[in-house]
CSV table of C-alpha atoms and ligand atoms in Angstrom, one decimal:
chain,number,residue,atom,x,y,z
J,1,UNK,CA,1.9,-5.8,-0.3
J,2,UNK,CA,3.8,-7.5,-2.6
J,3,UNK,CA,2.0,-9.9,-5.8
J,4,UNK,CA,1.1,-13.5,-5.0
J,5,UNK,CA,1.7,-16.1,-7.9
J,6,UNK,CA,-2.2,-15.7,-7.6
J,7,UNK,CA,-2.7,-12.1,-8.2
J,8,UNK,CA,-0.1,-12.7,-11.5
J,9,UNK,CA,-2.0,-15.2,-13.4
J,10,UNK,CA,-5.4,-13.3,-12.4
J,11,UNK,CA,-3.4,-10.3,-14.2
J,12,UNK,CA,-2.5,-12.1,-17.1
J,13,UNK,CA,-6.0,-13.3,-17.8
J,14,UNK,CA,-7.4,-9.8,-17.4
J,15,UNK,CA,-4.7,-9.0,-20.3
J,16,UNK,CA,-5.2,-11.9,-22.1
J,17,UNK,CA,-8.8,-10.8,-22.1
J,18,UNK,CA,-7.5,-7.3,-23.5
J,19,UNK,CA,-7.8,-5.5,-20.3
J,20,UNK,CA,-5.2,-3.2,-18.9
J,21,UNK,CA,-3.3,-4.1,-15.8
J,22,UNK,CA,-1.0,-1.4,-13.6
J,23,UNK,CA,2.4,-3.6,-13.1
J,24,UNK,CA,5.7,-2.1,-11.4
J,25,UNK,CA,8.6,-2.6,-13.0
J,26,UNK,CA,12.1,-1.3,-11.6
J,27,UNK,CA,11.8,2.7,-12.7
J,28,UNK,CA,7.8,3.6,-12.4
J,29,UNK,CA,4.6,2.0,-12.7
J,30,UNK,CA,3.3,0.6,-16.2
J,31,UNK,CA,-0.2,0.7,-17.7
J,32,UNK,CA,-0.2,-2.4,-19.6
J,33,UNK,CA,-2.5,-3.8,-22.4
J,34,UNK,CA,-1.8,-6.9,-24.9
J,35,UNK,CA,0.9,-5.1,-26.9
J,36,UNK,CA,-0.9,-7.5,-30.2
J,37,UNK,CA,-4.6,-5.9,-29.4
J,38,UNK,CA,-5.7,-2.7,-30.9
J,39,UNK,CA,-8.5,-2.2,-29.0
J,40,UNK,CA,-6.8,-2.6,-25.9
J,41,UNK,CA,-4.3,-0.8,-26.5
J,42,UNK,CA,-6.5,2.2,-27.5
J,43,UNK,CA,-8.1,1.8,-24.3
J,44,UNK,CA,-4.2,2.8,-22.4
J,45,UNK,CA,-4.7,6.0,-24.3
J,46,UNK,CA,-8.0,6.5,-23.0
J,47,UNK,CA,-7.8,6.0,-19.4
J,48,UNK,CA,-4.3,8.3,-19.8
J,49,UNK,CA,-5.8,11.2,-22.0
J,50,UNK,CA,-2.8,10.7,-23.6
J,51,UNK,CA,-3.2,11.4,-27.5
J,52,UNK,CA,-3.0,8.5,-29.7
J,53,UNK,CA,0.2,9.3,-31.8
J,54,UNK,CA,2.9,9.1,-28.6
J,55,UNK,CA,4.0,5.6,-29.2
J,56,UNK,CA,4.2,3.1,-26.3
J,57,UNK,CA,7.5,0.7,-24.8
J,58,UNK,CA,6.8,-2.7,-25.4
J,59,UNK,CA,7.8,-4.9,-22.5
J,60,UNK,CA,8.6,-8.4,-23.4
J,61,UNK,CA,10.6,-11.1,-20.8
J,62,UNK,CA,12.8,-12.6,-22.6
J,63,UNK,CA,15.4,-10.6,-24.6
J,64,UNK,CA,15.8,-13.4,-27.1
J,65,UNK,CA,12.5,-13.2,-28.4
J,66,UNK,CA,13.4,-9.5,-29.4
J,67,UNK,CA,13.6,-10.5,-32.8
J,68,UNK,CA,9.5,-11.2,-32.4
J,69,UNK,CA,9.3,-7.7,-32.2
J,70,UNK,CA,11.4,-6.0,-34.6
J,71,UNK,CA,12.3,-6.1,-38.0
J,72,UNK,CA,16.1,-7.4,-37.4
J,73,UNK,CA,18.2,-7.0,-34.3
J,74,UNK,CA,21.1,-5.3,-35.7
J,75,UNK,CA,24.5,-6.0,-33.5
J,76,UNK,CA,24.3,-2.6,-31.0
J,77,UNK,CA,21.0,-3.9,-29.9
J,78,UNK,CA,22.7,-7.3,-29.6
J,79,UNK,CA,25.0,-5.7,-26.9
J,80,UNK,CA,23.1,-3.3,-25.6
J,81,UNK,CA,20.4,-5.9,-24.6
J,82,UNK,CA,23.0,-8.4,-23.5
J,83,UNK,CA,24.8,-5.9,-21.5
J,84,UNK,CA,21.4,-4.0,-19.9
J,85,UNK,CA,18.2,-6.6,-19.8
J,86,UNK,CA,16.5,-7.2,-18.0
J,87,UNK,CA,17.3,-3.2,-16.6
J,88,UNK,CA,15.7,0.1,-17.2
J,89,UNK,CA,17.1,0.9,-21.3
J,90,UNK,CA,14.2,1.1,-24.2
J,91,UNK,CA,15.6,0.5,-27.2
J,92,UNK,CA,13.9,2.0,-30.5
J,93,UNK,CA,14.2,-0.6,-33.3
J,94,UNK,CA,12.4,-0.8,-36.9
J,95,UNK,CA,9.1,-2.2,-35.9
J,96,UNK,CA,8.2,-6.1,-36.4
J,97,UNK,CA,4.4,-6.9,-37.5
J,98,UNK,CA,3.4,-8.7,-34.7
J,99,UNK,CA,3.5,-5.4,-32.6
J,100,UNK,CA,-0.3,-3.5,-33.0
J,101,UNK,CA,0.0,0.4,-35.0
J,102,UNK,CA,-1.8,1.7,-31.9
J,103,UNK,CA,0.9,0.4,-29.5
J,104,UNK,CA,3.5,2.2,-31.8
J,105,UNK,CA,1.4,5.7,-32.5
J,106,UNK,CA,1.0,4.7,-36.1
J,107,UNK,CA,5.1,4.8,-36.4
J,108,UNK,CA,7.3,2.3,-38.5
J,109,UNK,CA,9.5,2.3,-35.4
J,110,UNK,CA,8.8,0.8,-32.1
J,111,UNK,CA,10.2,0.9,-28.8
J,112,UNK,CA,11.1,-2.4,-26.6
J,113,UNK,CA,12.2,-3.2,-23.2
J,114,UNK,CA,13.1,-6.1,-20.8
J,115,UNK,CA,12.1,-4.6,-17.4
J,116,UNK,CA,14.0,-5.7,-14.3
J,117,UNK,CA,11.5,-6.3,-11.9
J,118,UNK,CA,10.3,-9.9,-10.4
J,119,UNK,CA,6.7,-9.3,-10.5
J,120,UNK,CA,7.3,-7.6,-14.3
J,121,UNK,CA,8.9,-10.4,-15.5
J,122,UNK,CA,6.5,-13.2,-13.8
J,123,UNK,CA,3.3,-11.3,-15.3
J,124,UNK,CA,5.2,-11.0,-18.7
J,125,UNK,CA,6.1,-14.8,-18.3
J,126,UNK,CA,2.6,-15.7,-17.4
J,127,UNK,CA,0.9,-14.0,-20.2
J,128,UNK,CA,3.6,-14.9,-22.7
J,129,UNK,CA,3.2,-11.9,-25.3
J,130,UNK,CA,4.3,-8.3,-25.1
J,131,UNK,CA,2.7,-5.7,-23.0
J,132,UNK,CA,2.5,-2.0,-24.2
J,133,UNK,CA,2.8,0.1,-21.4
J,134,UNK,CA,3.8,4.0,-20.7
J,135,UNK,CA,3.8,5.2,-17.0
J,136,UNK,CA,0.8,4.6,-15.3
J,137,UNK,CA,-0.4,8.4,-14.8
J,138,UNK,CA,-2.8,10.5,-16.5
J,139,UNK,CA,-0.7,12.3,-19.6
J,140,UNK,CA,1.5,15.3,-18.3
J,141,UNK,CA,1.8,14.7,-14.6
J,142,UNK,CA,3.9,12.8,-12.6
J,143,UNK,CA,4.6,9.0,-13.0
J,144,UNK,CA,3.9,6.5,-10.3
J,145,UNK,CA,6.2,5.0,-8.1
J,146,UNK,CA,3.7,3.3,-5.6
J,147,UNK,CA,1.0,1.2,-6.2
J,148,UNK,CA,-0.5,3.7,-3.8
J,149,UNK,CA,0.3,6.2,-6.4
J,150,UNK,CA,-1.7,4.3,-9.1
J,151,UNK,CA,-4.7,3.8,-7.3
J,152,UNK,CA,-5.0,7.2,-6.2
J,153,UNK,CA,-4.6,8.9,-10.1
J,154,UNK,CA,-6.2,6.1,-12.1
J,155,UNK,CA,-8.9,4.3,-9.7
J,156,UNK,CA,-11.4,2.1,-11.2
J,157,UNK,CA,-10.2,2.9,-14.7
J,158,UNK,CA,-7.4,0.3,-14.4
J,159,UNK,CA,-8.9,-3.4,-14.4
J,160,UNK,CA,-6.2,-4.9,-12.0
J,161,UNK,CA,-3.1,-3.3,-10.3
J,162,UNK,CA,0.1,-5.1,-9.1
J,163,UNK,CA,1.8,-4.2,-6.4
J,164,UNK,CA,4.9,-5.0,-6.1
J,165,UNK,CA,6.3,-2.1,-3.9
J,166,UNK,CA,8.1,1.0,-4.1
J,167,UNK,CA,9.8,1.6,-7.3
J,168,UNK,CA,13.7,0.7,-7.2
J,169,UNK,CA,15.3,3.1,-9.4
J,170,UNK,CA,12.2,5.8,-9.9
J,171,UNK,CA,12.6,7.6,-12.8
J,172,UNK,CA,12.2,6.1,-16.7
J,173,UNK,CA,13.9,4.3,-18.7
J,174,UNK,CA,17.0,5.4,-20.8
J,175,UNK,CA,15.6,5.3,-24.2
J,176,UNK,CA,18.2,4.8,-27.2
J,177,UNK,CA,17.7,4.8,-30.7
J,178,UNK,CA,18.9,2.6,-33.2
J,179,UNK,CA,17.9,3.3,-36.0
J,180,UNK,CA,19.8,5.9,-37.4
J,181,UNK,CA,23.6,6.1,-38.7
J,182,UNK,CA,24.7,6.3,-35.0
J,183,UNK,CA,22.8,5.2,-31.3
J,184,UNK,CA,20.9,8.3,-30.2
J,185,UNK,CA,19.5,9.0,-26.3
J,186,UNK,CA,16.2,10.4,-26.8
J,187,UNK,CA,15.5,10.4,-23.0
J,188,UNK,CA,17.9,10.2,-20.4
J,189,UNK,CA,16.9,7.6,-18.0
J,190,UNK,CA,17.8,4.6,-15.1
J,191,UNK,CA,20.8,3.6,-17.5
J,192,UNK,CA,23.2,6.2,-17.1
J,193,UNK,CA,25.2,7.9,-20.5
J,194,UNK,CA,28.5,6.9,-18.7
J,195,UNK,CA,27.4,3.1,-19.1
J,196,UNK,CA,26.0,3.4,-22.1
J,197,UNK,CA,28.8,5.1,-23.3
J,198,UNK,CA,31.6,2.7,-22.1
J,199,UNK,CA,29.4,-0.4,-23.5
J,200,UNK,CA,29.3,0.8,-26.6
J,201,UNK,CA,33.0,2.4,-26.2
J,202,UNK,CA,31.9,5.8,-27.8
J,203,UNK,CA,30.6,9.3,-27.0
J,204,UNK,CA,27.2,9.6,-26.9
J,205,UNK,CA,24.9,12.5,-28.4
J,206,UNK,CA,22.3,13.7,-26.2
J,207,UNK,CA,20.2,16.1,-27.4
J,208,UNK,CA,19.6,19.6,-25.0
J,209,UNK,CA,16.4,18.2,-22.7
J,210,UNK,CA,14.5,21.4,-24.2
J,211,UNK,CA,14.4,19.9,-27.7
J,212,UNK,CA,11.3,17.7,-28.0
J,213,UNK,CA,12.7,15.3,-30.3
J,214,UNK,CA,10.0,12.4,-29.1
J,215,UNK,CA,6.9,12.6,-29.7
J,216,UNK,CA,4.9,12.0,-26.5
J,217,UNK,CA,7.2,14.1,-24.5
J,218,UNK,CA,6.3,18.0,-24.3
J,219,UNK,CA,8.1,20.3,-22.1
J,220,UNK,CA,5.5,19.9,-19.4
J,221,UNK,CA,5.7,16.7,-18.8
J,222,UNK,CA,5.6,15.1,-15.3
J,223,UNK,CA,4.7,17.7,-14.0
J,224,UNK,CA,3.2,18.4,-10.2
J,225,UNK,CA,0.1,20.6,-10.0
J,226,UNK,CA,2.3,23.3,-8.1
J,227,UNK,CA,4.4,25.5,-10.6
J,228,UNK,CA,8.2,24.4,-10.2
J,229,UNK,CA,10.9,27.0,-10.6
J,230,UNK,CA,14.7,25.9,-10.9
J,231,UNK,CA,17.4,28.7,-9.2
J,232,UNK,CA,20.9,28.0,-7.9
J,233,UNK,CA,21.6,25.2,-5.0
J,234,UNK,CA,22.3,28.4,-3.5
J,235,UNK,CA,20.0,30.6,-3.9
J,236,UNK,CA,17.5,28.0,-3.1
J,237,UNK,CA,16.4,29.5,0.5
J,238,UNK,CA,16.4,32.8,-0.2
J,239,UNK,CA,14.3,32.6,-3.3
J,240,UNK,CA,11.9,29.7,-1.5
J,241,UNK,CA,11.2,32.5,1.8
J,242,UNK,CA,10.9,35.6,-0.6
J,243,UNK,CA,8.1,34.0,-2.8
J,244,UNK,CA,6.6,32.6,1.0
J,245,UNK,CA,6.4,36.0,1.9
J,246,UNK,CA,4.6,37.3,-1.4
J,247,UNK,CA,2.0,35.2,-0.4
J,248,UNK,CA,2.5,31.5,-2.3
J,249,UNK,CA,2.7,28.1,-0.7
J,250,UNK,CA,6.0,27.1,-1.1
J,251,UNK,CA,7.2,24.1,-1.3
J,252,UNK,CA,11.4,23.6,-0.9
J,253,UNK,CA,14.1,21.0,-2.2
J,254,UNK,CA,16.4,21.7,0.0
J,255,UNK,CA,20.0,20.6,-1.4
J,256,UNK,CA,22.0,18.2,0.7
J,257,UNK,CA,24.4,21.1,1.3
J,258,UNK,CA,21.9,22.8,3.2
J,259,UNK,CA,20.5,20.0,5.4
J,260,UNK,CA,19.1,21.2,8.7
J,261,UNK,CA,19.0,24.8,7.4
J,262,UNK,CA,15.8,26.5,8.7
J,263,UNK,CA,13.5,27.9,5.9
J,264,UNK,CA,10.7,29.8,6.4
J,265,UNK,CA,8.2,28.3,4.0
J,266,UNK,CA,5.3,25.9,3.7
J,267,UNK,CA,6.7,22.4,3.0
J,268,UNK,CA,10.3,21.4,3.1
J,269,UNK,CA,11.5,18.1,1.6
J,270,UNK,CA,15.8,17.1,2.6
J,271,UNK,CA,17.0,15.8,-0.6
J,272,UNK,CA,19.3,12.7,-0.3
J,273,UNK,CA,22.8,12.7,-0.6
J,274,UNK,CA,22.9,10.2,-3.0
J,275,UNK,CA,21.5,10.8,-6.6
J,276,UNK,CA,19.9,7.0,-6.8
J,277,UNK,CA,17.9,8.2,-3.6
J,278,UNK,CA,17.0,11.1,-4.7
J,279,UNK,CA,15.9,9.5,-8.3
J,280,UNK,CA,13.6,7.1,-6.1
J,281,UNK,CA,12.3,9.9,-4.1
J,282,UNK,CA,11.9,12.4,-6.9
J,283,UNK,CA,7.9,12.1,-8.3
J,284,UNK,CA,6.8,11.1,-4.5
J,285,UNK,CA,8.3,14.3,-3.2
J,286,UNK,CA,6.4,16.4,-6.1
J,287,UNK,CA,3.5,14.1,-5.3
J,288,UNK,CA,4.0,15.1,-1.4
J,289,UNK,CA,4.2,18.6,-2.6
J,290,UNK,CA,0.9,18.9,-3.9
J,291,UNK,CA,-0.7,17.0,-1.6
J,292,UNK,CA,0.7,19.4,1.4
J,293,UNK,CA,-1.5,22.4,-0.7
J,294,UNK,CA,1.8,24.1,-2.3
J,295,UNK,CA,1.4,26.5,-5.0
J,296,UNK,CA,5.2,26.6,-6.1
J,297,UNK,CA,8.4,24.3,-5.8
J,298,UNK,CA,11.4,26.1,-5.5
J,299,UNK,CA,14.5,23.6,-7.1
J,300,UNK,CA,17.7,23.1,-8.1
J,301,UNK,CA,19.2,21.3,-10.9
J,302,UNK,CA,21.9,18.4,-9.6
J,303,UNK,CA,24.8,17.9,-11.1
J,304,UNK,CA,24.2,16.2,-15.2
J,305,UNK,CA,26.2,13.3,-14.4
J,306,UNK,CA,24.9,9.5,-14.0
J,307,UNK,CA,21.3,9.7,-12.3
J,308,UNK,CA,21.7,12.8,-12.3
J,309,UNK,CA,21.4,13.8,-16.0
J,310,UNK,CA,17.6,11.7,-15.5
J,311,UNK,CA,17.3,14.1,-12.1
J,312,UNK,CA,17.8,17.4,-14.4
J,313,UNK,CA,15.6,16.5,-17.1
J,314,UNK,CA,12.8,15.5,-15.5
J,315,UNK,CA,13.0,18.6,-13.3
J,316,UNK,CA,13.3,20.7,-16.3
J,317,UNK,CA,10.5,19.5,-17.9
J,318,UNK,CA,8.3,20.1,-14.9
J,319,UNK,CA,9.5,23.7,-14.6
J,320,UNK,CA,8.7,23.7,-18.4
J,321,UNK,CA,6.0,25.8,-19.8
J,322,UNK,CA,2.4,24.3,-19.3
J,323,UNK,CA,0.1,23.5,-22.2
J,324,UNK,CA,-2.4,26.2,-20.5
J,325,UNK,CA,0.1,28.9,-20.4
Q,1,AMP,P1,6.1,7.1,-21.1
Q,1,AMP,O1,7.1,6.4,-20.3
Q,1,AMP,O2,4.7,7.1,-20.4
Q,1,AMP,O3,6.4,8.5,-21.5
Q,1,AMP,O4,5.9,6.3,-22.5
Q,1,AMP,C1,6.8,5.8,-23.3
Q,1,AMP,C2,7.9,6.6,-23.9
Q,1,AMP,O5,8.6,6.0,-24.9
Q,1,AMP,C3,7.4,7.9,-24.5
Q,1,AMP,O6,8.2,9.0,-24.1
Q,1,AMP,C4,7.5,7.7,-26.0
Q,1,AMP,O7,7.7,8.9,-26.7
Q,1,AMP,C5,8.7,6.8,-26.1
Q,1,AMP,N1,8.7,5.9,-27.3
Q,1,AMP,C6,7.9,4.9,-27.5
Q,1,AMP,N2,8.0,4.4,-28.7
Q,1,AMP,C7,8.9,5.2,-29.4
Q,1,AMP,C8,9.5,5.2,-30.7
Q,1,AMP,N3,9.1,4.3,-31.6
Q,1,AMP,N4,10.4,6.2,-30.9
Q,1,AMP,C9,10.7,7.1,-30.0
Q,1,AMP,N5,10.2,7.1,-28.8
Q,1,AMP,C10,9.3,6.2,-28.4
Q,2,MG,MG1,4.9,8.9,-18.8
């Protein structure tokens, strides 16, 4: 059910009155909070148990008003926003003093993003200020791509959720920063390194996704409650049925390649073809996963090119070591 004009001014007075409102935008589902209130912004990291020192993306609707945000908008940002927004790229700029400490984990940077989604852009038009907002999950596991999704993790700890359907692209932004010597992706993301890279008409350093080099990312992050182990496209069968015989619940992505294949295990999900369908499907298959009763996902990485650099991160840090390990 997608937001009436009604629902979006209702939202805008719940953030105007420092509550938090659950908004989709084009890669996942945002908790939002008046990006200028302290109190509501401490209140996203409560209802997330996310700790307060990973900074949140600032989402403003207007990429001229950037400059509100920011110390100066140096010329890459220029063209990065004028070539991108509204779209999913975050870009980390010196922060401005409008923007709260808590929004920015107490760091002199800050993180800001036009996001291209109507009903994003209508509440963020509505209200008029910027809205601090991670994913709308709990901290560590998977982000939403539903409203459904939303509802179901965060409840009645959320003072008003959006719906504005299914999540287009469905994995996070591309965050780059800029504000060292040269642009820097600190997560790969909906904006793919090839179009980054042509815009700005220069390689690109990524760092290896196993390097936590932001702070609110861990290597367990988005994570599914079922353990996820990554093995060859082809070895994906064999290794799903041998760990179904020890005794686990498995759960299979079963690579395009192998479509139709018969696997004797608990749960099998057909990846898509395409690497923008899989990127929507991806968190809604882990979610599906779980909520089938598997104990393990047996994966493979896709190949690190366009989506599919997101695809392999995200996968990698839910096969990544959990905090209770
Ligand atoms: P989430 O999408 O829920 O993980 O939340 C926002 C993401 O933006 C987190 O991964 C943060 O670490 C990242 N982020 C926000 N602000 C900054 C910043 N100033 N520098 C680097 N990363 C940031
Ligand atoms: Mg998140």
């Amino acid at each position: 059910m997608t937001a009436t004009t009604s629902d979006i001014e209702k939202a805008a007075g719940v953030l105007r009155a420092g509550g938090l409102v659950a908004f989709p935008t084009e890669t996942v589902y945002g908790l939002g909070a008046n990006a200028e209130n302290p109190a509501a912004v401490a209140r996203v990291f409560q209802v997330k148990g996310r700790p307060s020192s990973h900074p949140l993306i600032v989402h403003i609707a207007d990429p001229r008003r950037l400059g509100d945000w920011v110390e100066e908008v140096p010329a890459t940002a220029r063209l990065l926003a004028e070539r991108f927004w509204p779209g999913p790229l975050t870009l980390v700029l010196r922060r401005g003093r409008r923007v709260s400490r808590e929004a920015t984990g107490g760091m002199e940077t800050v993180a800001v993003r036009v996001p291209g989604h109507p009903v994003a852009l209508a509440l963020l038009s509505a209200f008029g200020g910027g809205v601090a907002a991670p994913s709308a999950n709990r901290f560590g596991s998977v982000s939403p791509t539903t409203a459904g999704h939303v509802r179901a993790e965060l409840g009645d700890a959320v003072d008003f959720v959006l719906d504005g359907g299914p999540c287009d692209v469905g994995v996070e932004s591309t965050i780059v920063d800029l504000t060292g010597d040269a642009p820097e992706v600190l997560r790969p993301g909906g904006v793919t390194r090839e179009d980054l890279e042509a815009a700005l008409g220069r390689p690109l350093a990524v760092p290896a996704t196993s390097r936590i080099r932001v702070p609110g990312q861990h290597p367990s992050h988005y994570a599914p409650r079922a353990r996820v182990i990554l093995v060859e496209p082809e070895k994906v069968v064999a290794e799903a049925e041998l760990a179904q015989e020890l005794g686990h619940r498995v759960g299979v992505f079963l690579p395009p390649a192998f479509a139709g294949a018969p696997v004797k295990a608990h749960a099998v999900v057909e990846l898509p073809a395409s690497t923008s369908a899989y990127a929507r499907g991806l968190y809604g298959f882990l979610r599906e996963l779980d909520q089938r009763g598997c104990d393990l996902i047996v994966a493979s990485l896709p190949e690190e090119r366009g989506l599919g650099l997101a695809i392999a991160n995200r996968l990698r840090r839910a096969a990544g070591p959990r905090p209770s390990d």
